[in-house]
Tab-separated table of C-alpha atoms in Angstrom:
chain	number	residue	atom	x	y	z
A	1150	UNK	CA	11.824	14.143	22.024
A	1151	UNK	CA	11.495	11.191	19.756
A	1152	UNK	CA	9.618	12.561	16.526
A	1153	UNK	CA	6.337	11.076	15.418
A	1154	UNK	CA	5.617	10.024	12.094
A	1155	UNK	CA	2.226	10.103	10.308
A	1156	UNK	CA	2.138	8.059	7.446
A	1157	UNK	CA	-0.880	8.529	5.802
A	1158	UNK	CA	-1.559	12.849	6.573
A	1159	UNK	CA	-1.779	14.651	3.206
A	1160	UNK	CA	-3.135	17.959	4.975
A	1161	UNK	CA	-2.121	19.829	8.008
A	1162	UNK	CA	-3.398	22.899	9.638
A	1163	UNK	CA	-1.045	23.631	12.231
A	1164	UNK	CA	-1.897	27.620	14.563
A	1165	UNK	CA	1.706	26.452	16.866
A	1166	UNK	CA	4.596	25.483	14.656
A	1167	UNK	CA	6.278	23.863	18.105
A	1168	UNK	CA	4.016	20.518	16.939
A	1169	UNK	CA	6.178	20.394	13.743
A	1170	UNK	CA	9.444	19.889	15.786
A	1171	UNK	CA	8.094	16.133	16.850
A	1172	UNK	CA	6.125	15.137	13.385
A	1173	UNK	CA	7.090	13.826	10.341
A	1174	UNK	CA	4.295	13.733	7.481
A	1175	UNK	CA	6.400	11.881	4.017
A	1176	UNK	CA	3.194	12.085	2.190
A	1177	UNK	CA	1.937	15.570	3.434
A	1178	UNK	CA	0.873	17.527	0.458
A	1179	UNK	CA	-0.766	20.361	1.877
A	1180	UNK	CA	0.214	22.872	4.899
A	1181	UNK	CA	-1.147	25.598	6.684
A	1182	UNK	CA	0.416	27.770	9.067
A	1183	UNK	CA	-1.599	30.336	11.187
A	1184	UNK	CA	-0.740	31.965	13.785
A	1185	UNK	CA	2.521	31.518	15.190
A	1186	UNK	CA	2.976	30.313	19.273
A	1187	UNK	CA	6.331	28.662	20.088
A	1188	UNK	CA	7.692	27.512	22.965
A	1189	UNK	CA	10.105	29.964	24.935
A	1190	UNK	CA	13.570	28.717	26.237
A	1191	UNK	CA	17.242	28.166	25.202
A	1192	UNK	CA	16.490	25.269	22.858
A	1193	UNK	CA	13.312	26.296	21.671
A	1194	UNK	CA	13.592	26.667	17.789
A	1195	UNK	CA	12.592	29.622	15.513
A	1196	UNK	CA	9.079	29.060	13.564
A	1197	UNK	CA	11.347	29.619	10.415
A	1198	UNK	CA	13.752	26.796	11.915
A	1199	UNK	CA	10.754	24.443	13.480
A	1200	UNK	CA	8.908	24.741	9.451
A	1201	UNK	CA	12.304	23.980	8.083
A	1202	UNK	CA	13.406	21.039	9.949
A	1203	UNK	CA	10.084	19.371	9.718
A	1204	UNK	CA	9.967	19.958	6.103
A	1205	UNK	CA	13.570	17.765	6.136
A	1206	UNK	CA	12.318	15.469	8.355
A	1207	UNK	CA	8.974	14.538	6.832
A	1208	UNK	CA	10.539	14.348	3.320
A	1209	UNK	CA	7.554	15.651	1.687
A	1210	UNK	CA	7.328	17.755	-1.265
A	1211	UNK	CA	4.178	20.306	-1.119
A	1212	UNK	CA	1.680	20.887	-3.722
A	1213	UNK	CA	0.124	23.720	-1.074
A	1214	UNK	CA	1.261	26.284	1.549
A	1215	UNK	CA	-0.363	28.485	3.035
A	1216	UNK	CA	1.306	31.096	5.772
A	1217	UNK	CA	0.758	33.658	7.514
A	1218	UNK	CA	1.876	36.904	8.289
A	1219	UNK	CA	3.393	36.090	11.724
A	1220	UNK	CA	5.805	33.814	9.710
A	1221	UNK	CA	8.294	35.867	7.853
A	1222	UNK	CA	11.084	38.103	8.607
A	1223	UNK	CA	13.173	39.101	5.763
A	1224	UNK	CA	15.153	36.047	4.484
A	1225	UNK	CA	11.979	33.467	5.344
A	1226	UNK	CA	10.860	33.371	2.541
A	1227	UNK	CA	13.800	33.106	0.255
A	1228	UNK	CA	15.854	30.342	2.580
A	1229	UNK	CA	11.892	28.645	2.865
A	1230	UNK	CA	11.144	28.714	-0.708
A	1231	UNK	CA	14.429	27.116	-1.694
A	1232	UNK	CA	14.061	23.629	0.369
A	1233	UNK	CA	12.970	20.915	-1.856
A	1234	UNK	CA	9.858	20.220	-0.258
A	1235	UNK	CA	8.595	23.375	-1.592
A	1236	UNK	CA	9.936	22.692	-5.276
A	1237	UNK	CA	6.493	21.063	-6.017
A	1238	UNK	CA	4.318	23.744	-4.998
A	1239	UNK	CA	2.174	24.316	-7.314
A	1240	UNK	CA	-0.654	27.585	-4.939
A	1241	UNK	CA	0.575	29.326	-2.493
A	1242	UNK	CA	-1.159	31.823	-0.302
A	1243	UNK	CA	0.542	34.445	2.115
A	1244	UNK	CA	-0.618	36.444	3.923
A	1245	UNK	CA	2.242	39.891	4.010
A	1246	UNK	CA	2.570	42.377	6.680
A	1247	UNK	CA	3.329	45.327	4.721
A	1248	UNK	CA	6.377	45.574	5.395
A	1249	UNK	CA	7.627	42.520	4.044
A	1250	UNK	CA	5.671	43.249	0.728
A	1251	UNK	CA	8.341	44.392	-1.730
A	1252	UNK	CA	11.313	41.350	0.011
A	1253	UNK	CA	8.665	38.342	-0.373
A	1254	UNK	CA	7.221	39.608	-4.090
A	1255	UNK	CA	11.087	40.438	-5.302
A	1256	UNK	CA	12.106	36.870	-4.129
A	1257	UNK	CA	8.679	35.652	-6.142
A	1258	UNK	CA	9.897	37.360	-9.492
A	1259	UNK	CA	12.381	35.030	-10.386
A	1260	UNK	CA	10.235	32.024	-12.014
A	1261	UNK	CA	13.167	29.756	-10.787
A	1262	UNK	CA	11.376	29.900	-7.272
A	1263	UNK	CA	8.963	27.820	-6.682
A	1264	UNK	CA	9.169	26.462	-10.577
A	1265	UNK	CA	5.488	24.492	-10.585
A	1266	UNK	CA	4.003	28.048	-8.841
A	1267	UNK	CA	0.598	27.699	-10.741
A	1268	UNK	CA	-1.830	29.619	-8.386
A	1269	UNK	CA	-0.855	32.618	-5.764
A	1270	UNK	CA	-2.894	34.172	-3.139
A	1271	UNK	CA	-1.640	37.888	-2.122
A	1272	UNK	CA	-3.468	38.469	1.324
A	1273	UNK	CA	-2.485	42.217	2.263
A	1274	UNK	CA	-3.805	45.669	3.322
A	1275	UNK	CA	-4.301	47.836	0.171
A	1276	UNK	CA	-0.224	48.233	-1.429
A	1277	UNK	CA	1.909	51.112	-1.791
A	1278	UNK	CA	2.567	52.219	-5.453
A	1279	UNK	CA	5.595	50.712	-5.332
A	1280	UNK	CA	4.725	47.691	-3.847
A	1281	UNK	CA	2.044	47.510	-6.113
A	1282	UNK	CA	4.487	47.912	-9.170
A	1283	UNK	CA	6.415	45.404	-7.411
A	1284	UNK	CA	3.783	42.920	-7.616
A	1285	UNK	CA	2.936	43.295	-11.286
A	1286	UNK	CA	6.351	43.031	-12.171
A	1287	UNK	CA	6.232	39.856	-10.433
A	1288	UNK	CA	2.709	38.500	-11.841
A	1289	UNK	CA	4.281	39.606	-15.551
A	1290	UNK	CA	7.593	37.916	-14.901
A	1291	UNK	CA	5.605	34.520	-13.746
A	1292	UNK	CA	2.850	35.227	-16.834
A	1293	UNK	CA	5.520	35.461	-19.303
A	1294	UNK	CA	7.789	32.450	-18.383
A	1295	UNK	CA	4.609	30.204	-18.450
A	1296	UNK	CA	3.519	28.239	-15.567
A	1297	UNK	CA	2.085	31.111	-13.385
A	1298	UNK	CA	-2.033	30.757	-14.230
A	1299	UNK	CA	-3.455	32.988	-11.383
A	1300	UNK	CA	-3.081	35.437	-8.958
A	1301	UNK	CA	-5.791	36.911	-6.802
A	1302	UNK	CA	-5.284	39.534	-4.407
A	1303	UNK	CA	-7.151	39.637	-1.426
A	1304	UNK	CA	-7.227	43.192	0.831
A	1305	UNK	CA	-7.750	42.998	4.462
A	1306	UNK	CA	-10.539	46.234	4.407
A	1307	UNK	CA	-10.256	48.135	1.176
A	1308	UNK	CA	-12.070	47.896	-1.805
A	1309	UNK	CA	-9.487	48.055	-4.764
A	1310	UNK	CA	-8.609	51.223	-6.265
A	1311	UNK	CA	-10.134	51.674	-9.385
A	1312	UNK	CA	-6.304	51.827	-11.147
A	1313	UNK	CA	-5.554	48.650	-9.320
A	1314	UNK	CA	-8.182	46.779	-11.218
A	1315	UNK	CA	-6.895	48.354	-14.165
A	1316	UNK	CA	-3.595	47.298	-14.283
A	1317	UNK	CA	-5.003	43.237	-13.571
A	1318	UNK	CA	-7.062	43.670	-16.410
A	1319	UNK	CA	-4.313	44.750	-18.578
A	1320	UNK	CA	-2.241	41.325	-17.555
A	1321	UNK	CA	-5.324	38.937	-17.716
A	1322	UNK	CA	-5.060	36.862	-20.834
A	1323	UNK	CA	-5.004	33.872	-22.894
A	1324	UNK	CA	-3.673	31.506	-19.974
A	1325	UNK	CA	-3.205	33.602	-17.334
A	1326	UNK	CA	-5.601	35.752	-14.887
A	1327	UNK	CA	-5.382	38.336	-12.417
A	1328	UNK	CA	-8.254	39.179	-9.641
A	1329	UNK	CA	-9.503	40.596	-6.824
A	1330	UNK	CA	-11.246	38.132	-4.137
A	1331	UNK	CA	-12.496	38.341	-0.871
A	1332	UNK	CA	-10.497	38.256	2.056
A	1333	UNK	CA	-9.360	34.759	2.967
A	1334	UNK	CA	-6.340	34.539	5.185
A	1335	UNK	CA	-4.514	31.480	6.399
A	1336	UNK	CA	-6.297	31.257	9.456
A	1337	UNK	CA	-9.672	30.434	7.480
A	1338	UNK	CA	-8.108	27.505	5.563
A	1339	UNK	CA	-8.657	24.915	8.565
A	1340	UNK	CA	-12.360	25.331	7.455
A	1341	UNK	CA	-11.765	24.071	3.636
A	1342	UNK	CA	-9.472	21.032	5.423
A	1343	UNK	CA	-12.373	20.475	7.363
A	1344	UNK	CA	-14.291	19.518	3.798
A	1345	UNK	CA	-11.461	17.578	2.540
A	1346	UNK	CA	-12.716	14.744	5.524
């Protein structure tokens, strides 16, 4: 199928990442992925291969991205992260399955992924303790190299536990803040793009 390019999108909401396989966006600057539908067949791609490929294709390089939980397995996000249309991104919201908690936030430690990270958005059922370790190690890391400004965790049902807000407090300073906010997953975002228009 020839591919289509669209010259002049800066945002895309996209709930079937088969659409990406046909579209290039070169000055796309913000993208949301929801839920994932693909087509079914011997040459139908992977969502992680369909993201990647339009990524190439389009040339872009993302100040936003926004995915969700359908997305990753466990090398998405590092083999994602490391294209160079994702260099630029400066928030990032994910929504994590739990088990893919402690895989995506170790990746996220290293402040050499995702260098212009400036805002994250955790969207998750209430963590572990370790994944919850995890994740401050992470925020700390990101604090203490610089660029990292805030991180708000968002939990699908719970309320936070009480030693949960603790431990945010105890990070939030000077330049850099920690919080909890209300759930917001990826699949909401098409209402903010709506705004944008």
């Amino acid at each position: 199928m020839p591919v289509v390019t669209a010259a002049h999108l800066t945002h895309l909401y996209v709930d079937r990442v088969d659409i990406l396989d046909v579209l290039s966006a070169p000055l796309l600057g913000s993208l949301t992925i929801s839920l994932m539908s693909t087509r079914q067949g011997p040459q139908s791609l992977s969502a992680q291969e369909s993201v990647t490929r339009f990524l190439h294709q389009s040339r872009c390089h993302l100040e936003s991205l926004s995915i969700s939980e359908a997305m990753f397995t466990f090398d998405t996000s590092s083999r994602m992260f490391a294209l160079e249309a994702c260099s630029t991104i400066s928030r990032l919201k994910l929504e994590l399955h739990p088990r893919m908690v402690n895989g995506i936030v170790e990746t996220l430690t290293s402040p050499s992924v995702l260098p212009n990270l400036r805002h994250l958005i955790l969207c998750m059922s209430q963590p572990s303790g370790d994944e919850w370790t995890a994740i401050l190690r992470m925020a700390r890391s990101r604090r203490d190299a610089g660029m990292l400004k805030l991180v708000e965790v968002q939990f699908r049902l719970d309320e936070p536990d009480c030693y949960l807000a603790e431990d945010m407090r105890a990070l939030t300073g000077d330049d850099f803040e920690m919080r909890v906010e209300k759930w917001d997953p990826p699949c909401r975002d098409h209402l903010y793009l709506e705004h944008l228009s």
